[in-house]
Structures are given as C-alpha cells and as structure tokens.
Amino acid sequence: MNFEVYNRELCVETIRIIGVASSSVVLVGDTQSIQQAATFDTPPESLIIGPFVPLTAEGR
Amino acid sequence: MLPRTSQIENIRVKIASYSSVVQLGDSCIINSFSRALAVQRQADTFYGNEGNFGIHRVFSELIPLPIITENLTIRQHYLNPVIKVKNIDIIGVSSASLLHVGNTQHVSVEVRVKHVRQLLPRDEEPDTSLMIGDRKK
C-alpha cells in the first residue's frame, strides 16, 4: 500500500481533557510508531460479598 | 523528511501520576508501564501488606499485538512545518499515559489492572438512610 500524506496547516485553539489514563497518549507532534496495550480484569469472583478477607500478601 | 515543530502557548496539567510522562520537546523512545491492584471496600480496612501481582494472570498473560503483514510505503509532505495549539488544559494524566509535545519515534505503553470489590454482607451494611441524596427513606 502506498500512503501519501500532505501535512498542511494545523492550527488548534484549545484542547480540554479531563483525564488521560491507562496507556493513553496525547501527542502534539509526529511519530513513527505507537504501541498501546491495556488490560483490565474484574471477573465475577473479584466481587466478594461477605466478611473482608485480606488479599494475598506480597512475596508469598 | 522534514519534521514539524509544535508550538503551544499555554499548558495546564493538574496531576501526572503512576508512570505518566509529560514531555516537552523531542524524544526518541518512550516506554511506560504500570500495573495496579485496585481494591474497593465498602468500609475502610487497611492491612498494610496486601497485594501480590504474581498470583493474578492478568499481570503475566501475553497481550497479543496485531502483526503488520502489508507492505506499507508512507510518503509525507510537510507543506506547513508548524503545528500550532493555543491552549492545552488537562486535569489528570495517569497510569502510564503521556502528554507529549514535540516529535518522537517510538512510543510503547502498557497497563494492567486487576479490580477487586469487597462488599459487606447485607445485614452488616452501613446505615445509608442519612446520606445526602438518598431518596429511598
């Protein structure tokens, strides 16, 4: 595939963003490559109703 | 190739946290990584030594990336070498995210989050009848 890009005038007044999170990118400029990955796991077993049980401690 | 210059008049960022980057100026490689165990408990309980990334698969499983098989030829023409932005107003940049003003070559970011919710048994639920905005009373 041949991809031809003509970068003409690019003029922006205001960019207003509440949040940039979880591997997001705000880029004002040029780049060759961007690679982003995000996983978010909240399975049914992560909803625990009952007496509080501590999570497994570090290094165990 | 003639790279462009980015021109910004005002930048306002309130918070940048957890492996985030606010970069003004050119860069070559940006690599950022963050992992989190997000725990919500219905009542305040802190044990102080919790959390083990090793036991959750979400922190070790492979995230597959699409393979580029097509032969790609990019030709860029910079007819105006300046990108102009007057204002950038951001409240928060978080969890391996980035705000980058200027050119870069390679950006790679990865985030892994495990979310756990712990609720009290029904009969132990705190009395919410006095909470503001509760219309059930």
PDB file of C-alpha atoms in Angstrom:
ATOM      1  CA  MET A   1       0.000   0.000   0.000  1.00  0.00           C
ATOM      2  CA  ASN A   2       1.197   3.466  -0.817  1.00  0.00           C
ATOM      3  CA  PHE A   3       0.188   6.061   1.730  1.00  0.00           C
ATOM      4  CA  GLU A   4       0.732   9.658   0.824  1.00  0.00           C
ATOM      5  CA  VAL A   5       0.242  12.354   3.458  1.00  0.00           C
ATOM      6  CA  TYR A   6       0.123  16.077   2.867  1.00  0.00           C
ATOM      7  CA  ASN A   7       0.580  17.936   6.155  1.00  0.00           C
ATOM      8  CA  ARG A   8      -0.886  21.342   5.562  1.00  0.00           C
ATOM      9  CA  GLU A   9      -1.740  23.963   8.140  1.00  0.00           C
ATOM     10  CA  LEU A  10      -2.662  22.585  11.573  1.00  0.00           C
ATOM     11  CA  CYS A  11      -3.879  25.231  13.981  1.00  0.00           C
ATOM     12  CA  VAL A  12      -5.840  24.418  17.143  1.00  0.00           C
ATOM     13  CA  GLU A  13      -7.251  26.910  19.621  1.00  0.00           C
ATOM     14  CA  THR A  14      -7.982  24.871  22.759  1.00  0.00           C
ATOM     15  CA  ILE A  15      -7.682  21.243  23.821  1.00  0.00           C
ATOM     16  CA  ARG A  16      -9.575  20.452  27.024  1.00  0.00           C
ATOM     17  CA  ILE A  17      -9.244  16.988  28.530  1.00  0.00           C
ATOM     18  CA  ILE A  18     -10.470  15.684  31.862  1.00  0.00           C
ATOM     19  CA  GLY A  19      -8.343  12.576  32.035  1.00  0.00           C
ATOM     20  CA  VAL A  20      -5.665  10.742  30.087  1.00  0.00           C
ATOM     21  CA  ALA A  21      -5.390   7.299  31.641  1.00  0.00           C
ATOM     22  CA  SER A  22      -4.488   3.642  31.214  1.00  0.00           C
ATOM     23  CA  SER A  23      -1.906   3.756  28.446  1.00  0.00           C
ATOM     24  CA  SER A  24      -3.415   6.685  26.545  1.00  0.00           C
ATOM     25  CA  VAL A  25      -1.370   9.146  24.575  1.00  0.00           C
ATOM     26  CA  VAL A  26      -1.877  12.819  23.776  1.00  0.00           C
ATOM     27  CA  LEU A  27       0.691  13.757  21.160  1.00  0.00           C
ATOM     28  CA  VAL A  28       1.198  17.143  19.590  1.00  0.00           C
ATOM     29  CA  GLY A  29       3.821  16.308  17.012  1.00  0.00           C
ATOM     30  CA  ASP A  30       4.902  13.475  14.748  1.00  0.00           C
ATOM     31  CA  THR A  31       5.858   9.906  15.498  1.00  0.00           C
ATOM     32  CA  GLN A  32       6.826   6.795  13.600  1.00  0.00           C
ATOM     33  CA  SER A  33       5.164   4.189  15.748  1.00  0.00           C
ATOM     34  CA  ILE A  34       2.816   3.973  18.713  1.00  0.00           C
ATOM     35  CA  GLN A  35       2.042   0.773  20.555  1.00  0.00           C
ATOM     36  CA  GLN A  36      -0.526   0.771  23.335  1.00  0.00           C
ATOM     37  CA  ALA A  37      -1.915  -2.050  25.420  1.00  0.00           C
ATOM     38  CA  ALA A  38      -4.184  -2.143  28.438  1.00  0.00           C
ATOM     39  CA  THR A  39      -5.813  -4.990  30.288  1.00  0.00           C
ATOM     40  CA  PHE A  40      -8.480  -4.544  32.920  1.00  0.00           C
ATOM     41  CA  ASP A  41      -9.682  -7.583  34.800  1.00  0.00           C
ATOM     42  CA  THR A  42     -12.739  -7.574  37.017  1.00  0.00           C
ATOM     43  CA  PRO A  43     -14.161 -11.104  36.899  1.00  0.00           C
ATOM     44  CA  PRO A  44     -17.230 -12.210  38.884  1.00  0.00           C
ATOM     45  CA  GLU A  45     -15.037 -13.778  41.568  1.00  0.00           C
ATOM     46  CA  SER A  46     -13.477 -10.383  42.233  1.00  0.00           C
ATOM     47  CA  LEU A  47     -16.790  -9.215  43.650  1.00  0.00           C
ATOM     48  CA  ILE A  48     -16.724 -10.539  47.181  1.00  0.00           C
ATOM     49  CA  ILE A  49     -19.749 -10.067  49.414  1.00  0.00           C
ATOM     50  CA  GLY A  50     -19.018 -11.145  52.950  1.00  0.00           C
ATOM     51  CA  PRO A  51     -16.525 -10.523  55.724  1.00  0.00           C
ATOM     52  CA  PHE A  52     -13.436  -8.715  54.438  1.00  0.00           C
ATOM     53  CA  VAL A  53     -10.570 -11.022  53.568  1.00  0.00           C
ATOM     54  CA  PRO A  54      -7.131  -9.524  53.028  1.00  0.00           C
ATOM     55  CA  LEU A  55      -5.602 -10.001  49.582  1.00  0.00           C
ATOM     56  CA  THR A  56      -2.634 -12.352  49.336  1.00  0.00           C
ATOM     57  CA  ALA A  57       0.369 -10.568  50.795  1.00  0.00           C
ATOM     58  CA  GLU A  58       3.437  -9.681  48.777  1.00  0.00           C
ATOM     59  CA  GLY A  59       6.156 -12.280  48.303  1.00  0.00           C
ATOM     60  CA  ARG A  60       4.016 -15.229  49.308  1.00  0.00           C
TER      61      ARG A  60
ATOM     62  CA  MET B   1      11.876  14.065   5.877  1.00  0.00           C
ATOM     63  CA  LEU B   2      11.338  17.440   7.445  1.00  0.00           C
ATOM     64  CA  PRO B   3       9.812  17.061  10.880  1.00  0.00           C
ATOM     65  CA  ARG B   4       7.393  19.602  12.183  1.00  0.00           C
ATOM     66  CA  THR B   5       7.739  21.951  15.121  1.00  0.00           C
ATOM     67  CA  SER B   6       4.997  22.086  17.759  1.00  0.00           C
ATOM     68  CA  GLN B   7       4.126  25.458  19.158  1.00  0.00           C
ATOM     69  CA  ILE B   8       1.974  25.700  22.290  1.00  0.00           C
ATOM     70  CA  GLU B   9       1.102  28.882  24.092  1.00  0.00           C
ATOM     71  CA  ASN B  10      -0.287  27.505  27.385  1.00  0.00           C
ATOM     72  CA  ILE B  11      -0.248  24.102  29.024  1.00  0.00           C
ATOM     73  CA  ARG B  12      -2.071  23.349  32.244  1.00  0.00           C
ATOM     74  CA  VAL B  13      -1.825  19.910  33.822  1.00  0.00           C
ATOM     75  CA  LYS B  14      -3.024  19.388  37.375  1.00  0.00           C
ATOM     76  CA  ILE B  15      -1.824  15.847  38.067  1.00  0.00           C
ATOM     77  CA  ALA B  16       0.592  13.421  36.432  1.00  0.00           C
ATOM     78  CA  SER B  17       0.799  10.143  38.297  1.00  0.00           C
ATOM     79  CA  TYR B  18       1.670   6.435  38.102  1.00  0.00           C
ATOM     80  CA  SER B  19       4.337   6.123  35.390  1.00  0.00           C
ATOM     81  CA  SER B  20       2.963   9.031  33.389  1.00  0.00           C
ATOM     82  CA  VAL B  21       5.092  11.297  31.274  1.00  0.00           C
ATOM     83  CA  VAL B  22       4.717  14.953  30.408  1.00  0.00           C
ATOM     84  CA  GLN B  23       7.334  15.551  27.745  1.00  0.00           C
ATOM     85  CA  LEU B  24       8.062  18.938  26.200  1.00  0.00           C
ATOM     86  CA  GLY B  25      10.457  18.618  23.314  1.00  0.00           C
ATOM     87  CA  ASP B  26      11.526  15.831  21.009  1.00  0.00           C
ATOM     88  CA  SER B  27      12.278  12.320  22.167  1.00  0.00           C
ATOM     89  CA  CYS B  28      13.339   9.037  20.591  1.00  0.00           C
ATOM     90  CA  ILE B  29      11.801   6.230  22.570  1.00  0.00           C
ATOM     91  CA  ILE B  30       9.132   6.305  25.249  1.00  0.00           C
ATOM     92  CA  ASN B  31       8.413   3.159  27.189  1.00  0.00           C
ATOM     93  CA  SER B  32       5.987   3.268  30.031  1.00  0.00           C
ATOM     94  CA  PHE B  33       4.467   0.532  32.104  1.00  0.00           C
ATOM     95  CA  SER B  34       2.099   0.405  35.040  1.00  0.00           C
ATOM     96  CA  ARG B  35       0.264  -2.300  36.931  1.00  0.00           C
ATOM     97  CA  ALA B  36      -2.311  -1.871  39.646  1.00  0.00           C
ATOM     98  CA  LEU B  37      -4.427  -3.798  42.081  1.00  0.00           C
ATOM     99  CA  ALA B  38      -7.482  -1.612  42.503  1.00  0.00           C
ATOM    100  CA  VAL B  39      -9.390  -2.557  45.625  1.00  0.00           C
ATOM    101  CA  GLN B  40     -12.712  -1.074  46.635  1.00  0.00           C
ATOM    102  CA  ARG B  41     -14.002  -1.893  50.090  1.00  0.00           C
ATOM    103  CA  GLN B  42     -17.349  -0.823  51.408  1.00  0.00           C
ATOM    104  CA  ALA B  43     -15.735   0.067  54.734  1.00  0.00           C
ATOM    105  CA  ASP B  44     -12.242   1.379  55.446  1.00  0.00           C
ATOM    106  CA  THR B  45      -9.964  -1.562  56.188  1.00  0.00           C
ATOM    107  CA  PHE B  46      -6.227  -1.454  55.620  1.00  0.00           C
ATOM    108  CA  TYR B  47      -3.994  -4.442  56.348  1.00  0.00           C
ATOM    109  CA  GLY B  48      -0.805  -2.775  55.151  1.00  0.00           C
ATOM    110  CA  ASN B  49       0.874  -5.754  53.497  1.00  0.00           C
ATOM    111  CA  GLU B  50      -1.615  -6.804  50.857  1.00  0.00           C
ATOM    112  CA  GLY B  51      -1.181  -7.419  47.178  1.00  0.00           C
ATOM    113  CA  ASN B  52       0.734  -9.940  45.124  1.00  0.00           C
ATOM    114  CA  PHE B  53       0.918  -9.402  41.394  1.00  0.00           C
ATOM    115  CA  GLY B  54       2.292 -12.894  40.816  1.00  0.00           C
ATOM    116  CA  ILE B  55      -0.902 -14.771  41.552  1.00  0.00           C
ATOM    117  CA  HIS B  56      -3.104 -12.908  39.089  1.00  0.00           C
ATOM    118  CA  ARG B  57      -2.958 -13.972  35.478  1.00  0.00           C
ATOM    119  CA  VAL B  58      -3.807 -10.512  34.221  1.00  0.00           C
ATOM    120  CA  PHE B  59      -0.329  -9.328  35.214  1.00  0.00           C
ATOM    121  CA  SER B  60       1.544 -12.035  33.335  1.00  0.00           C
ATOM    122  CA  GLU B  61      -0.592 -13.010  30.336  1.00  0.00           C
ATOM    123  CA  LEU B  62       0.665 -12.077  26.918  1.00  0.00           C
ATOM    124  CA  ILE B  63      -1.088  -9.187  25.216  1.00  0.00           C
ATOM    125  CA  PRO B  64      -1.102 -10.048  21.538  1.00  0.00           C
ATOM    126  CA  LEU B  65      -0.217  -7.289  19.100  1.00  0.00           C
ATOM    127  CA  PRO B  66      -1.528  -7.285  15.558  1.00  0.00           C
ATOM    128  CA  ILE B  67       1.097  -8.293  13.047  1.00  0.00           C
ATOM    129  CA  ILE B  68       1.614  -5.956  10.115  1.00  0.00           C
ATOM    130  CA  THR B  69       1.817  -8.112   7.009  1.00  0.00           C
ATOM    131  CA  GLU B  70       1.088  -5.486   4.402  1.00  0.00           C
ATOM    132  CA  ASN B  71       3.929  -3.740   2.659  1.00  0.00           C
ATOM    133  CA  LEU B  72       3.456  -0.096   3.513  1.00  0.00           C
ATOM    134  CA  THR B  73       5.166   2.859   1.930  1.00  0.00           C
ATOM    135  CA  ILE B  74       4.498   6.194   3.581  1.00  0.00           C
ATOM    136  CA  ARG B  75       5.366   9.435   1.876  1.00  0.00           C
ATOM    137  CA  GLN B  76       4.885  12.581   3.898  1.00  0.00           C
ATOM    138  CA  HIS B  77       4.924  16.128   2.606  1.00  0.00           C
ATOM    139  CA  TYR B  78       5.315  18.895   5.117  1.00  0.00           C
ATOM    140  CA  LEU B  79       3.738  21.892   3.452  1.00  0.00           C
ATOM    141  CA  ASN B  80       3.472  23.757   6.753  1.00  0.00           C
ATOM    142  CA  PRO B  81       6.180  22.773   9.234  1.00  0.00           C
ATOM    143  CA  VAL B  82       4.435  24.124  12.347  1.00  0.00           C
ATOM    144  CA  ILE B  83       1.640  22.621  14.478  1.00  0.00           C
ATOM    145  CA  LYS B  84       0.044  25.394  16.494  1.00  0.00           C
ATOM    146  CA  VAL B  85      -2.042  24.906  19.635  1.00  0.00           C
ATOM    147  CA  LYS B  86      -3.051  27.808  21.799  1.00  0.00           C
ATOM    148  CA  ASN B  87      -4.219  26.076  24.994  1.00  0.00           C
ATOM    149  CA  ILE B  88      -3.975  22.595  26.450  1.00  0.00           C
ATOM    150  CA  ASP B  89      -5.924  22.053  29.646  1.00  0.00           C
ATOM    151  CA  ILE B  90      -5.762  18.613  31.252  1.00  0.00           C
ATOM    152  CA  ILE B  91      -6.875  17.655  34.740  1.00  0.00           C
ATOM    153  CA  GLY B  92      -5.098  14.339  35.071  1.00  0.00           C
ATOM    154  CA  VAL B  93      -2.528  12.179  33.297  1.00  0.00           C
ATOM    155  CA  SER B  94      -2.373   8.777  34.950  1.00  0.00           C
ATOM    156  CA  SER B  95      -1.384   5.115  34.674  1.00  0.00           C
ATOM    157  CA  ALA B  96       1.402   5.037  32.092  1.00  0.00           C
ATOM    158  CA  SER B  97      -0.204   7.707  29.944  1.00  0.00           C
ATOM    159  CA  LEU B  98       1.593  10.572  28.343  1.00  0.00           C
ATOM    160  CA  LEU B  99       1.270  14.106  27.150  1.00  0.00           C
ATOM    161  CA  HIS B 100       3.932  14.733  24.561  1.00  0.00           C
ATOM    162  CA  VAL B 101       4.633  17.995  22.808  1.00  0.00           C
ATOM    163  CA  GLY B 102       7.188  17.522  20.070  1.00  0.00           C
ATOM    164  CA  ASN B 103       8.303  14.733  17.814  1.00  0.00           C
ATOM    165  CA  THR B 104       9.165  11.215  18.825  1.00  0.00           C
ATOM    166  CA  GLN B 105       9.984   7.979  17.073  1.00  0.00           C
ATOM    167  CA  HIS B 106       8.639   5.083  19.046  1.00  0.00           C
ATOM    168  CA  VAL B 107       6.081   5.024  21.826  1.00  0.00           C
ATOM    169  CA  SER B 108       5.148   1.898  23.720  1.00  0.00           C
ATOM    170  CA  VAL B 109       2.833   1.838  26.721  1.00  0.00           C
ATOM    171  CA  GLU B 110       1.291  -0.963  28.715  1.00  0.00           C
ATOM    172  CA  VAL B 111      -1.134  -1.037  31.647  1.00  0.00           C
ATOM    173  CA  ARG B 112      -2.515  -3.961  33.585  1.00  0.00           C
ATOM    174  CA  VAL B 113      -5.223  -3.527  36.196  1.00  0.00           C
ATOM    175  CA  LYS B 114      -6.958  -6.021  38.449  1.00  0.00           C
ATOM    176  CA  HIS B 115     -10.084  -4.652  40.040  1.00  0.00           C
ATOM    177  CA  VAL B 116     -11.471  -6.202  43.229  1.00  0.00           C
ATOM    178  CA  ARG B 117     -14.621  -5.157  45.075  1.00  0.00           C
ATOM    179  CA  GLN B 118     -15.382  -6.271  48.612  1.00  0.00           C
ATOM    180  CA  LEU B 119     -18.854  -5.588  49.916  1.00  0.00           C
ATOM    181  CA  LEU B 120     -20.242  -6.156  53.370  1.00  0.00           C
ATOM    182  CA  PRO B 121     -22.871  -8.853  53.891  1.00  0.00           C
ATOM    183  CA  ARG B 122     -26.402  -7.495  53.549  1.00  0.00           C
ATOM    184  CA  ASP B 123     -27.140  -7.493  57.300  1.00  0.00           C
ATOM    185  CA  GLU B 124     -23.915  -5.605  58.074  1.00  0.00           C
ATOM    186  CA  GLU B 125     -24.437  -2.837  55.554  1.00  0.00           C
ATOM    187  CA  PRO B 126     -23.840   0.628  56.969  1.00  0.00           C
ATOM    188  CA  ASP B 127     -26.899   2.766  57.523  1.00  0.00           C
ATOM    189  CA  THR B 128     -27.172   4.853  54.390  1.00  0.00           C
ATOM    190  CA  SER B 129     -30.565   6.379  55.181  1.00  0.00           C
ATOM    191  CA  LEU B 130     -28.931   9.614  56.333  1.00  0.00           C
ATOM    192  CA  MET B 131     -26.800  10.002  53.216  1.00  0.00           C
ATOM    193  CA  ILE B 132     -27.447  13.109  51.222  1.00  0.00           C
ATOM    194  CA  GLY B 133     -29.266  12.441  48.011  1.00  0.00           C
ATOM    195  CA  ASP B 134     -30.721   9.127  49.182  1.00  0.00           C
ATOM    196  CA  ARG B 135     -34.363   9.162  48.193  1.00  0.00           C
ATOM    197  CA  LYS B 136     -35.293   5.746  49.473  1.00  0.00           C
ATOM    198  CA  LYS B 137     -36.127   6.821  53.032  1.00  0.00           C
TER     199      LYS B 137
END
